[in-house]
mmCIF file of C-alpha atoms (C1' of nucleotides) in Angstrom:
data_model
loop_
_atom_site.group_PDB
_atom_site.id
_atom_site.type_symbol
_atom_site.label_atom_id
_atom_site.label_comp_id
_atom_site.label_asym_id
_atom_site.label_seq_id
_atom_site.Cartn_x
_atom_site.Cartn_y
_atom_site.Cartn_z
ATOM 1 C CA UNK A 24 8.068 -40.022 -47.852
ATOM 2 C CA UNK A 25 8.388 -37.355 -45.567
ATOM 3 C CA UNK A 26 11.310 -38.890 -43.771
ATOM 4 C CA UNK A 27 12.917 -39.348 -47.609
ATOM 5 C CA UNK A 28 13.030 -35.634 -47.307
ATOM 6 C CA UNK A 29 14.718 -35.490 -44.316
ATOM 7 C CA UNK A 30 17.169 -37.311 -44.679
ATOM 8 C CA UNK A 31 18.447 -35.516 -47.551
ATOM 9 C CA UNK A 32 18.796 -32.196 -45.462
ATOM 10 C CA UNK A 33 20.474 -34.506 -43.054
ATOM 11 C CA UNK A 34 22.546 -35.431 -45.861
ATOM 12 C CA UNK A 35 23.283 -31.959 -46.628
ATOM 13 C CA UNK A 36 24.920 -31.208 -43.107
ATOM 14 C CA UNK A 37 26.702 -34.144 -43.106
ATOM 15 C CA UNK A 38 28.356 -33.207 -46.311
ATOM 16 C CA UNK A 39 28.691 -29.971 -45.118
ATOM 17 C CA UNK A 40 30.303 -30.861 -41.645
ATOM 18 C CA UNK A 41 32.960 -33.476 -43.894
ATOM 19 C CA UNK A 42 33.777 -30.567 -46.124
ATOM 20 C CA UNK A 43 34.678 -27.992 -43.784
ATOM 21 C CA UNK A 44 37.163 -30.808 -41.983
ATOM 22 C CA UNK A 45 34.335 -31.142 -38.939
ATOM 23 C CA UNK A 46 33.058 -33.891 -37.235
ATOM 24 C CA UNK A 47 29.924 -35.802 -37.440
ATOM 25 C CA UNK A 48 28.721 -35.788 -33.697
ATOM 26 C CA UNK A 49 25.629 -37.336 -32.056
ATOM 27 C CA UNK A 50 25.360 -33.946 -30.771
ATOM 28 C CA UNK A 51 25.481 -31.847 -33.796
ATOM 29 C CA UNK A 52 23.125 -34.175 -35.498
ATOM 30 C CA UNK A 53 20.114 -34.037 -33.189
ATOM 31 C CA UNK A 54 20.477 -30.420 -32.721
ATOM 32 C CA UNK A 55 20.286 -29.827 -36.731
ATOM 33 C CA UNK A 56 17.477 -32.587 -36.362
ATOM 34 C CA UNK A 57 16.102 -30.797 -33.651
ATOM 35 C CA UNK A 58 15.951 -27.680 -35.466
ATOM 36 C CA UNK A 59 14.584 -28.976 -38.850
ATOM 37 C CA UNK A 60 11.743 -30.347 -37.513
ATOM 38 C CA UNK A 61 10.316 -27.076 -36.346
ATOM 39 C CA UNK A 62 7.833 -25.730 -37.902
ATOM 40 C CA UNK A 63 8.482 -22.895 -36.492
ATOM 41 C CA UNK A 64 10.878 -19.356 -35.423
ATOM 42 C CA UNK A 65 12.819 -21.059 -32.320
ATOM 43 C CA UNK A 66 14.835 -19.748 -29.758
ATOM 44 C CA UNK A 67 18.391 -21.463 -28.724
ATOM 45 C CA UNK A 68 17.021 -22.364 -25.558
ATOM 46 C CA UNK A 69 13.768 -23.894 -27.235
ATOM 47 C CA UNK A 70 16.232 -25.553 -29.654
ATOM 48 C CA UNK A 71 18.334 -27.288 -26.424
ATOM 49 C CA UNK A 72 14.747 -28.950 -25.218
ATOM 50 C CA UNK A 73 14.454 -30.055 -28.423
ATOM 51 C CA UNK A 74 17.650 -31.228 -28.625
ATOM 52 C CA UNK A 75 17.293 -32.865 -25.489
ATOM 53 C CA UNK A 76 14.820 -35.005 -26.754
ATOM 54 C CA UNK A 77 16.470 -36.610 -29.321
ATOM 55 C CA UNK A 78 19.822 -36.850 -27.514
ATOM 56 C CA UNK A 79 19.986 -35.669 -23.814
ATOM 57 C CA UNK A 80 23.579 -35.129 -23.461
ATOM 58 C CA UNK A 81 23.555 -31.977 -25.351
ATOM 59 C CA UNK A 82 24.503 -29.392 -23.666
ATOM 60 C CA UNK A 83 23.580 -25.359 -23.673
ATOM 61 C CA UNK A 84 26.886 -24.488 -24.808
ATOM 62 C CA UNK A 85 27.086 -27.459 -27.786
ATOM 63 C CA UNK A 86 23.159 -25.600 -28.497
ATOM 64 C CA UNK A 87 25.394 -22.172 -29.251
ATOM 65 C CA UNK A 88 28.810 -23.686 -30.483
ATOM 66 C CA UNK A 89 26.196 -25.779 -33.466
ATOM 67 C CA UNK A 90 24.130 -22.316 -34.265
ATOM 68 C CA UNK A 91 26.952 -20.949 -36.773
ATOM 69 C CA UNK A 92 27.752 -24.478 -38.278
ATOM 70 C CA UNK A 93 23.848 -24.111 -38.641
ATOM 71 C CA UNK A 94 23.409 -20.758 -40.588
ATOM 72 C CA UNK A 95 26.835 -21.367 -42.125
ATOM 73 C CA UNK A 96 25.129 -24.094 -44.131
ATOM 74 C CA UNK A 97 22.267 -22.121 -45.345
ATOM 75 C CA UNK A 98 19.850 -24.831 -43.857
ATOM 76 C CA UNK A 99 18.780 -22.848 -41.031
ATOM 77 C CA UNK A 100 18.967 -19.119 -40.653
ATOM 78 C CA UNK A 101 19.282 -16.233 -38.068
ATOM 79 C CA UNK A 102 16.040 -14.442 -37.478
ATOM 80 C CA UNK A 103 16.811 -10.763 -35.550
ATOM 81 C CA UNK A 104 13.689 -9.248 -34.384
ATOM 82 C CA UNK A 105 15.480 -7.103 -31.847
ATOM 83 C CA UNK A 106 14.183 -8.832 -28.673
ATOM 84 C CA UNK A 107 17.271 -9.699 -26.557
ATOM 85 C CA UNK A 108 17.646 -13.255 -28.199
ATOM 86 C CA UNK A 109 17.937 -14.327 -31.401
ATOM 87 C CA UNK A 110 14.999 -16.450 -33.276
ATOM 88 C CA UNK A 111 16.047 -19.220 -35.915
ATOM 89 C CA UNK A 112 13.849 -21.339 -38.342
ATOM 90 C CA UNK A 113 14.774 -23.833 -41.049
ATOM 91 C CA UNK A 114 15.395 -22.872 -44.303
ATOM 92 C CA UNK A 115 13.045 -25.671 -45.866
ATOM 93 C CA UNK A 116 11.388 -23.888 -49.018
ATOM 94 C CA UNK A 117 12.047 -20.273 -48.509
ATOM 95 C CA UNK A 118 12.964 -18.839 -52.197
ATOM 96 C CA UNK A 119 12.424 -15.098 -51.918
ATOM 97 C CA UNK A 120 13.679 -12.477 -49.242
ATOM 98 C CA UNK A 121 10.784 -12.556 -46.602
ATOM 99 C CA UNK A 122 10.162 -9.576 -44.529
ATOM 100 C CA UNK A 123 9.088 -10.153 -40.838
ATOM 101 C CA UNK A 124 5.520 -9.066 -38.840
ATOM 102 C CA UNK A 125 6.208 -9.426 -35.367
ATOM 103 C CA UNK A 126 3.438 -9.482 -33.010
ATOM 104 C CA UNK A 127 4.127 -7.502 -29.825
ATOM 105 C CA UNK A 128 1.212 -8.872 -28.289
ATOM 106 C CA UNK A 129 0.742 -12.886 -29.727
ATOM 107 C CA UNK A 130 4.749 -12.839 -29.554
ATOM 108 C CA UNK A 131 4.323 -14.153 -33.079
ATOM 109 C CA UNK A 132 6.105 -13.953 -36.392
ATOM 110 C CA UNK A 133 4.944 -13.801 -39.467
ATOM 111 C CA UNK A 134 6.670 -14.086 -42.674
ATOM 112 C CA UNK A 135 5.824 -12.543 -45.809
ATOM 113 C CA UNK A 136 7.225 -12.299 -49.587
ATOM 114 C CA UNK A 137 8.929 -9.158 -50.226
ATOM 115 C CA UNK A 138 11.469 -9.789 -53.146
ATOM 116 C CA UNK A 139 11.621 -6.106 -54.061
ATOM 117 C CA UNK A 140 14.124 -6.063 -50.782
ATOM 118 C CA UNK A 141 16.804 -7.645 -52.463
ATOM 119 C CA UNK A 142 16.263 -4.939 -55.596
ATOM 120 C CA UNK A 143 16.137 -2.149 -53.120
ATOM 121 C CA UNK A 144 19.336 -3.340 -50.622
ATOM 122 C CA UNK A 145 21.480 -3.513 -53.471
ATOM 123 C CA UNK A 146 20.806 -0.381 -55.144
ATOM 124 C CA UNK A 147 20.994 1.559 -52.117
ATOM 125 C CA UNK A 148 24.564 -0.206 -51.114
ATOM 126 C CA UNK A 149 26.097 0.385 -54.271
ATOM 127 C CA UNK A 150 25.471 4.172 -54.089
ATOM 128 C CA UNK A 151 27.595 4.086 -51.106
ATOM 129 C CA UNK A 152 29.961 1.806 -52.653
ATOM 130 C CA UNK A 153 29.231 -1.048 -50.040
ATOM 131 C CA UNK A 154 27.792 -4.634 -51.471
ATOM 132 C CA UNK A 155 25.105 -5.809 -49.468
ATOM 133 C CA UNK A 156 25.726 -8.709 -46.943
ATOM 134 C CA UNK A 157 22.538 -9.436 -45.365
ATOM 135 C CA UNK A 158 19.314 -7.273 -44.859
ATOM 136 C CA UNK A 159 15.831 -7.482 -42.953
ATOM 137 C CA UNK A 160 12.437 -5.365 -42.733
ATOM 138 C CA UNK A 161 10.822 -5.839 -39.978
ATOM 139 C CA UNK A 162 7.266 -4.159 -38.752
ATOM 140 C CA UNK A 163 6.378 -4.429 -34.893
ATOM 141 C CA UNK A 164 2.756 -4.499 -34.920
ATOM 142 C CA UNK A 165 0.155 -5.331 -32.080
ATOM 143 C CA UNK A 166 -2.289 -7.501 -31.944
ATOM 144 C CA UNK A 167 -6.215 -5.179 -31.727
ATOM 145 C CA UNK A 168 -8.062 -8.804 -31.740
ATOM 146 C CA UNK A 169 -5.807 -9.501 -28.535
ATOM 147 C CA UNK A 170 -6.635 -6.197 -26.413
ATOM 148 C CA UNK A 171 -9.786 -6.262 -27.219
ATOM 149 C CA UNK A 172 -11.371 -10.024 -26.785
ATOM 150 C CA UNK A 173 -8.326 -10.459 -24.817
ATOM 151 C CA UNK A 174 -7.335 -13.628 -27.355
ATOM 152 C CA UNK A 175 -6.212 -14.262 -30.956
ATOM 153 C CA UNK A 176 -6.631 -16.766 -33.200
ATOM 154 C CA UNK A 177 -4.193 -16.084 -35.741
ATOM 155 C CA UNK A 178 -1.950 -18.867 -37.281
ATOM 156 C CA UNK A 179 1.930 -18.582 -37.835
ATOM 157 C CA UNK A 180 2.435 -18.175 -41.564
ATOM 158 C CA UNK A 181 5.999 -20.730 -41.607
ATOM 159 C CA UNK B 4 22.100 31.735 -33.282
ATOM 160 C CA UNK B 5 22.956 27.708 -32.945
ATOM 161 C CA UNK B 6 22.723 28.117 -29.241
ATOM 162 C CA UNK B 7 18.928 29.711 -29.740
ATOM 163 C CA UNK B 8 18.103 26.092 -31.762
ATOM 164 C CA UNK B 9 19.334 24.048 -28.945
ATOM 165 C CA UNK B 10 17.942 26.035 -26.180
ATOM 166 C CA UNK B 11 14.899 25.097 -28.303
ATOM 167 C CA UNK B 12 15.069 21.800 -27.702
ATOM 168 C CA UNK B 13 15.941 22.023 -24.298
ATOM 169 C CA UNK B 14 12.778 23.525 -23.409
ATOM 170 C CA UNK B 15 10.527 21.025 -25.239
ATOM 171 C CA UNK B 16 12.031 18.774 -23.313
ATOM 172 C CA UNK B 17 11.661 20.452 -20.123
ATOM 173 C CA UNK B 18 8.267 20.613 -20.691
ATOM 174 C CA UNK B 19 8.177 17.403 -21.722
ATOM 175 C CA UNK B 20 8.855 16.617 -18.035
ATOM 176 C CA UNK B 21 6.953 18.864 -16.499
ATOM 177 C CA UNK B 22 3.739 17.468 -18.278
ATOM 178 C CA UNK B 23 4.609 14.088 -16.816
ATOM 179 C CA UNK B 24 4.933 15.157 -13.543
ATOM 180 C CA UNK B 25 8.700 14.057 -13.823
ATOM 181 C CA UNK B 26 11.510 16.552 -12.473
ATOM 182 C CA UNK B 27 14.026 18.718 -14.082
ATOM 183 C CA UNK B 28 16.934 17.508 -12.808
ATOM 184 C CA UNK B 29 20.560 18.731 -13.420
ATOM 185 C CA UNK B 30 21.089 14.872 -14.426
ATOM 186 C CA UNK B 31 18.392 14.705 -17.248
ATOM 187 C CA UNK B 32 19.575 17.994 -18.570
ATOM 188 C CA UNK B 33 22.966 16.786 -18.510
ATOM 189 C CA UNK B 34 21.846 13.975 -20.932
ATOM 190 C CA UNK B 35 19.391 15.464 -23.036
ATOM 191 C CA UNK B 36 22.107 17.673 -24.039
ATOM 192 C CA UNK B 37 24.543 15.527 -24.456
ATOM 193 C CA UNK B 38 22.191 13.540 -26.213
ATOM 194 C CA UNK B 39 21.661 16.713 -28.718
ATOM 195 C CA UNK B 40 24.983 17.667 -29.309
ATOM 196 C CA UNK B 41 26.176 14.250 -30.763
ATOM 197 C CA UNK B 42 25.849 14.588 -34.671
ATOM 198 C CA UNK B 43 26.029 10.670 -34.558
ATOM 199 C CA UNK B 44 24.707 7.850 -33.637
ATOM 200 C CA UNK B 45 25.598 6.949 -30.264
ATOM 201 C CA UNK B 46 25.474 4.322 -27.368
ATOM 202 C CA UNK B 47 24.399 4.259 -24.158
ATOM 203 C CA UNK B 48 27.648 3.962 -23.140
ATOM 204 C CA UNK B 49 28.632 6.820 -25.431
ATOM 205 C CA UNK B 50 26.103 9.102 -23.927
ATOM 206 C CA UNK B 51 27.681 8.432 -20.866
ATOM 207 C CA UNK B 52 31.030 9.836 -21.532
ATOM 208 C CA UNK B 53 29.046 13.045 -23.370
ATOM 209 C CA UNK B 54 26.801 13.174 -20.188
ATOM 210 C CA UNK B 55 30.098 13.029 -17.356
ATOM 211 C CA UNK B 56 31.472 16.093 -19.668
ATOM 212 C CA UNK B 57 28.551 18.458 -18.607
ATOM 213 C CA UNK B 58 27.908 17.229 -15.138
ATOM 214 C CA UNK B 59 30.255 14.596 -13.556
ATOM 215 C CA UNK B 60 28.100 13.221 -11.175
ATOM 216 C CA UNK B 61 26.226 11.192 -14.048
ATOM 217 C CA UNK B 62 25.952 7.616 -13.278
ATOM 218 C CA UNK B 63 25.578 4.838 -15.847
ATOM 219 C CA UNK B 64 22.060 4.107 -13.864
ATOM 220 C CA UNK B 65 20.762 7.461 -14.798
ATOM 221 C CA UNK B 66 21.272 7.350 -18.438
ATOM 222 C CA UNK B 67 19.621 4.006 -18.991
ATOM 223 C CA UNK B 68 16.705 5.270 -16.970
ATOM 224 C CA UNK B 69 16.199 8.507 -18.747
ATOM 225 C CA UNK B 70 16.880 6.713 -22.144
ATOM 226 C CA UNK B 71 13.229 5.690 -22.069
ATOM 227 C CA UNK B 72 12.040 9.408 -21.491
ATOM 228 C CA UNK B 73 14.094 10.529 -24.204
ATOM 229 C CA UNK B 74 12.595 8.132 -27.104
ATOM 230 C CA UNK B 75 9.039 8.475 -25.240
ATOM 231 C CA UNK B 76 9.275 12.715 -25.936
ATOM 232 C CA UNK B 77 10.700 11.790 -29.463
ATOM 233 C CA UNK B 78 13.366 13.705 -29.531
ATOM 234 C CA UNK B 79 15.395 10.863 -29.497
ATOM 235 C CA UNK B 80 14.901 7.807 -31.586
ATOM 236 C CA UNK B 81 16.375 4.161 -30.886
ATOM 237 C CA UNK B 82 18.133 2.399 -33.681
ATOM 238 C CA UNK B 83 18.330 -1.177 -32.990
ATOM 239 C CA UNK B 84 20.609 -2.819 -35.767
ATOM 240 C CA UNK B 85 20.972 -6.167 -34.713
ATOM 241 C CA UNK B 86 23.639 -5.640 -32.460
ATOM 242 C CA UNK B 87 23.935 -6.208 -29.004
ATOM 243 C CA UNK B 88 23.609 -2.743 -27.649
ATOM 244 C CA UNK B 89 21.802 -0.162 -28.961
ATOM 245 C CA UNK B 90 22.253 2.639 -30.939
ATOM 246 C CA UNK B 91 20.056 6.432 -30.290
ATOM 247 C CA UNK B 92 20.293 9.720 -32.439
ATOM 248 C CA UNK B 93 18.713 12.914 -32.151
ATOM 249 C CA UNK B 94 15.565 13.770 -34.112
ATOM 250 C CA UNK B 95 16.735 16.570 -35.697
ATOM 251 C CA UNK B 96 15.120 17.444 -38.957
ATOM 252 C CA UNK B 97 13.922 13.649 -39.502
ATOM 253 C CA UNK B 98 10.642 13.909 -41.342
ATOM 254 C CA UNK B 99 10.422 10.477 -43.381
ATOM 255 C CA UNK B 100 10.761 7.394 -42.896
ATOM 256 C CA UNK B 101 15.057 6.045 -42.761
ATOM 257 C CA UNK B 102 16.129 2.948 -43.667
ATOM 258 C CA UNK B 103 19.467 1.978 -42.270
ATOM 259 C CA UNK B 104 22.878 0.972 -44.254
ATOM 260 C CA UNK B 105 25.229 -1.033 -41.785
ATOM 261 C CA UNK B 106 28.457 -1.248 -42.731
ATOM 262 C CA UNK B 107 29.595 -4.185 -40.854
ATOM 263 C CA UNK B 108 33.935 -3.077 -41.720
ATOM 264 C CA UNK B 109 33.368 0.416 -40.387
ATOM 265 C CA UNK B 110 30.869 0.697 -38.265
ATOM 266 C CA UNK B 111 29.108 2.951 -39.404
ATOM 267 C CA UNK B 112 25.244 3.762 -39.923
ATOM 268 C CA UNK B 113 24.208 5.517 -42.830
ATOM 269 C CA UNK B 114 20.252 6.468 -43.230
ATOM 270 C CA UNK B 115 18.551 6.933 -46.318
ATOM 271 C CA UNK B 116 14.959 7.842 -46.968
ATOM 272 C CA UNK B 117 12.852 5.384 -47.656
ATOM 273 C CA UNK B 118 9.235 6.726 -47.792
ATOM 274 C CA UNK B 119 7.421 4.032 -49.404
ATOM 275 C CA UNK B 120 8.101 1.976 -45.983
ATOM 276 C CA UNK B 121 5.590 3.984 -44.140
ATOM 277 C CA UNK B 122 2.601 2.436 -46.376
ATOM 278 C CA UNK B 123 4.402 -0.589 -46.836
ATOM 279 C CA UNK B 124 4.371 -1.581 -43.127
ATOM 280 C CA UNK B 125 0.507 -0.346 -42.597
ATOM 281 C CA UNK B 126 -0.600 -2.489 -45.824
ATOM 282 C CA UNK B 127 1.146 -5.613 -45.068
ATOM 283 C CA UNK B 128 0.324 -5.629 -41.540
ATOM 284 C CA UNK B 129 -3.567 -4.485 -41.669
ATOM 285 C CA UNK B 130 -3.687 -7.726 -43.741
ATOM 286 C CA UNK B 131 -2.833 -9.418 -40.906
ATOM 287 C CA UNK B 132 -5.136 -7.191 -38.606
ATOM 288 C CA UNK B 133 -2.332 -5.781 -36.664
ATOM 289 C CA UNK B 134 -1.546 -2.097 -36.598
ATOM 290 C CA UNK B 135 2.082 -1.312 -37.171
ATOM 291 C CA UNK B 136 4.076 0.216 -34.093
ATOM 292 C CA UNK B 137 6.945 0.568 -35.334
ATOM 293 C CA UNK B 138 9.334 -0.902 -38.745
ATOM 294 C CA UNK B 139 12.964 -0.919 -39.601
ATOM 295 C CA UNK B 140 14.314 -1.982 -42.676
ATOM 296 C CA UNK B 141 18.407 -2.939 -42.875
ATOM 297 C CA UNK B 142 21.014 -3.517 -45.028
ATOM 298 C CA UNK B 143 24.312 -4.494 -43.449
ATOM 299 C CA UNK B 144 26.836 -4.576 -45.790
ATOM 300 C CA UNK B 145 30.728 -4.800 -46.356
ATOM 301 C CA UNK B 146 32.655 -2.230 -47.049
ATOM 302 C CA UNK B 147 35.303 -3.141 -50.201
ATOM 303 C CA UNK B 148 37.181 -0.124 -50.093
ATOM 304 C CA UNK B 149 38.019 -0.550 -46.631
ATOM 305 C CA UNK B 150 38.681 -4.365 -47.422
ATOM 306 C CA UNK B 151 40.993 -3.309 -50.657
ATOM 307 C CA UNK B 152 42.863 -0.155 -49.549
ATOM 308 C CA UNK B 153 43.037 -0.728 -45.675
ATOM 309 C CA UNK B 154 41.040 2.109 -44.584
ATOM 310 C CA UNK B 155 37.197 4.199 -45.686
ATOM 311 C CA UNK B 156 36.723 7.390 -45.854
ATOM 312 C CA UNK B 157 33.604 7.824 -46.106
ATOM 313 C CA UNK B 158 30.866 10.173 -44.097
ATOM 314 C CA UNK B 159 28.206 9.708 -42.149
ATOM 315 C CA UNK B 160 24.700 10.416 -42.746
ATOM 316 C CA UNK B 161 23.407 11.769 -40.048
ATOM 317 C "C1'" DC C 5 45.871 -42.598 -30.919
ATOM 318 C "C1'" DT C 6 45.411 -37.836 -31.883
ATOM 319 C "C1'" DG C 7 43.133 -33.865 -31.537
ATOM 320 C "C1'" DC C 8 38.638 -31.998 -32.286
ATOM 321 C "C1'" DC C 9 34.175 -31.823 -29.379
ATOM 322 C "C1'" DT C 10 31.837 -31.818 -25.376
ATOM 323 C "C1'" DG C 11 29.675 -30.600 -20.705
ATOM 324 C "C1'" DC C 12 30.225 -27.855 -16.912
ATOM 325 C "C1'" DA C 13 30.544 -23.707 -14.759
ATOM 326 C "C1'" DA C 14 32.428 -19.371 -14.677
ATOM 327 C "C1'" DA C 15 32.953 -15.229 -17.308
ATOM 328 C "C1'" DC C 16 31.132 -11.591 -20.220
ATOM 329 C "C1'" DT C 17 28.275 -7.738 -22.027
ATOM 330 C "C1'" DC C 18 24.693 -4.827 -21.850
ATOM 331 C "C1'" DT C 19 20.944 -3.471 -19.145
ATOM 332 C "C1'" DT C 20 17.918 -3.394 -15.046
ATOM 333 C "C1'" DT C 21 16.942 -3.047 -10.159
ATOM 334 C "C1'" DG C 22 17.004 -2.554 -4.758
ATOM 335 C "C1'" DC C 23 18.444 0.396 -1.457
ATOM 336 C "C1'" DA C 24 19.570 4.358 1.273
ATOM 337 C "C1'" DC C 25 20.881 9.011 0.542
ATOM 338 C "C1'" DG C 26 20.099 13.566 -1.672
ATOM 339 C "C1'" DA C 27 17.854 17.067 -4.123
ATOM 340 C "C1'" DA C 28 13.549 19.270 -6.618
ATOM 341 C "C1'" DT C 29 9.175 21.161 -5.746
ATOM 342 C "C1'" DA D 3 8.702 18.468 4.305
ATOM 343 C "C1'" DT D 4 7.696 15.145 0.975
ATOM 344 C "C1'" DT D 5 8.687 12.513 -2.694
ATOM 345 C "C1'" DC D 6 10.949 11.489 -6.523
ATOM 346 C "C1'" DG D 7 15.586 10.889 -8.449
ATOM 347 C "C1'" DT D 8 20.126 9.365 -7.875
ATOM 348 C "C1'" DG D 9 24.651 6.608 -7.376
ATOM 349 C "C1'" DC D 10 26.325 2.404 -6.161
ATOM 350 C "C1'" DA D 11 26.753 -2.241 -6.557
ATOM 351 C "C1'" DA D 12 24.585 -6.425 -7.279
ATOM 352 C "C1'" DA D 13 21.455 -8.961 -10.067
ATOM 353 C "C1'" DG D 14 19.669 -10.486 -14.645
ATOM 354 C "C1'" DA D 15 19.404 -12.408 -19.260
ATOM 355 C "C1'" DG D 16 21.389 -14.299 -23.125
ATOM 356 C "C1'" DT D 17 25.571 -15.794 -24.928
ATOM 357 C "C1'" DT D 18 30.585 -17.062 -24.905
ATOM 358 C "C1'" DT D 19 34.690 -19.321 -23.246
ATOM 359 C "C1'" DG D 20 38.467 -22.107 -20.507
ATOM 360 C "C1'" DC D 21 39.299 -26.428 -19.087
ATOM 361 C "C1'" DA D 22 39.665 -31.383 -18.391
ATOM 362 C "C1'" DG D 23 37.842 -35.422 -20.016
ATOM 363 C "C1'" DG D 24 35.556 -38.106 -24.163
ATOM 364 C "C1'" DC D 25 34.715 -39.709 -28.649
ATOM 365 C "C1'" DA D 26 35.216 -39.414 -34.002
ATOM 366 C "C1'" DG D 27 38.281 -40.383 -37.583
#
DNA sequence: CTGCCTGCAAACTCTTTGCACGAAT
DNA sequence: ATTCGTGCAAAGAGTTTGCAGGCAG
């Protein structure tokens, strides 16, 4: 069943790799493997491991060359916290805009429904005669479980 | 009467220093002023340039390391926007919460208030048991006029 | 077989840091 | 006189790119 489902994303970036005159490559295929079967915000670098594991000939530089094809494609998409590298996750059943908690402390992200964003970005572009092209609300937030029992417990929310 | 306003400034930030136990150097100064004079946004590497103008003996060391003093006395803020190098303005007469318009054709970074943010942030993330540090909320966008006529003409805000 | 893709390593960009000198208190 | 602050240049981190060889179509 769940590798039914799978596949068809597989399908997806095959399709979409054909259609923009690209090739199908081990490479490109374990990394967009790699990446869809995290559950979780990943860096490039935890994305090459991953990678690695499915085909260990990719390289660091195929990792970064495969991120646009990635985004480009709507399956996965770019996550900018405003650390110094990017986080990606897989776009698997995100319907609504999502704003971001990030967890200075836990280092984690959590995502949460906020569809009055795409309401608000718009109307605030077109006053300044600009159409919107991508947005994000973010809240950098520590962790008071963390400093004070020195651990946290919380889970990822996708 | 301008000068008085800055001079203003000048001192909180003097005392600023003092408080800390940090010195008042010809260097900081230099900055800080530069800093205040921009009516912009600016970049580190910006702040440079404005820095050498007032005192030529500024080194690109020295501004990165009294960046962090600057945002830490808050008369500075950092606006991180997803690039790859930041962006600082003076606080001025910010007194609510800004959102920030991108345009991604000119470059430019428009802020609007957006009030509602402040209790936005604190609701969504006390859910979570985090207390909010700090939010942003973005909307990079294109610019048609630019894209149709060749060239923008509009302003920035502040 | 043709030319896009790849791995490797070097290059790049912005920022940070170690060190010895110089200036603020 | 002490320290802290500074400029310089090198180091860092994440990402990009040039090149020669390799594999998809």
């Amino acid at each position: 069943m769940k590798i039914e489902i799978q596949d068809q994303y597989i399908e997806s970036f095959k399709e979409f790799l054909t259609r923009k005159g690209l090739r199908v490559t081990n490479q490109r295929m374990a990394i967009f493997s790699a990446a869809f079967t995290c559950d979780d915000h990943f860096t490039a670098e935890e994305l090459l491991d991953k990678s690695r594991n499915l085909d260990d000939s990719v390289s660091r530089a195929t990792v970064y060359r495969a991120l646009p094809l990635l985004t480009e494609s709507n399956l996965i998409r770019e996550v900018d916290v405003g650390k110094d590298y990017k986080y990606y996750a897989a776009n698997k059943d995100v319907k609504t805009f999502q704003a971001q908690v990030i967890c200075m402390d836990c280092e984690k992200i959590f995502e949460i429904d906020a569809p009055f964003m795409e309401w608000y970005g718009k109307t605030v572009a077109e006053k300044l005669l600009l159409s919107v092209e991508d947005q994000r609300l973010q809240v950098s937030a520590r962790c008071d479980q963390l400093r004070s029992k020195g651990e946290c417990n919380k889970v990822f929310t996708k």
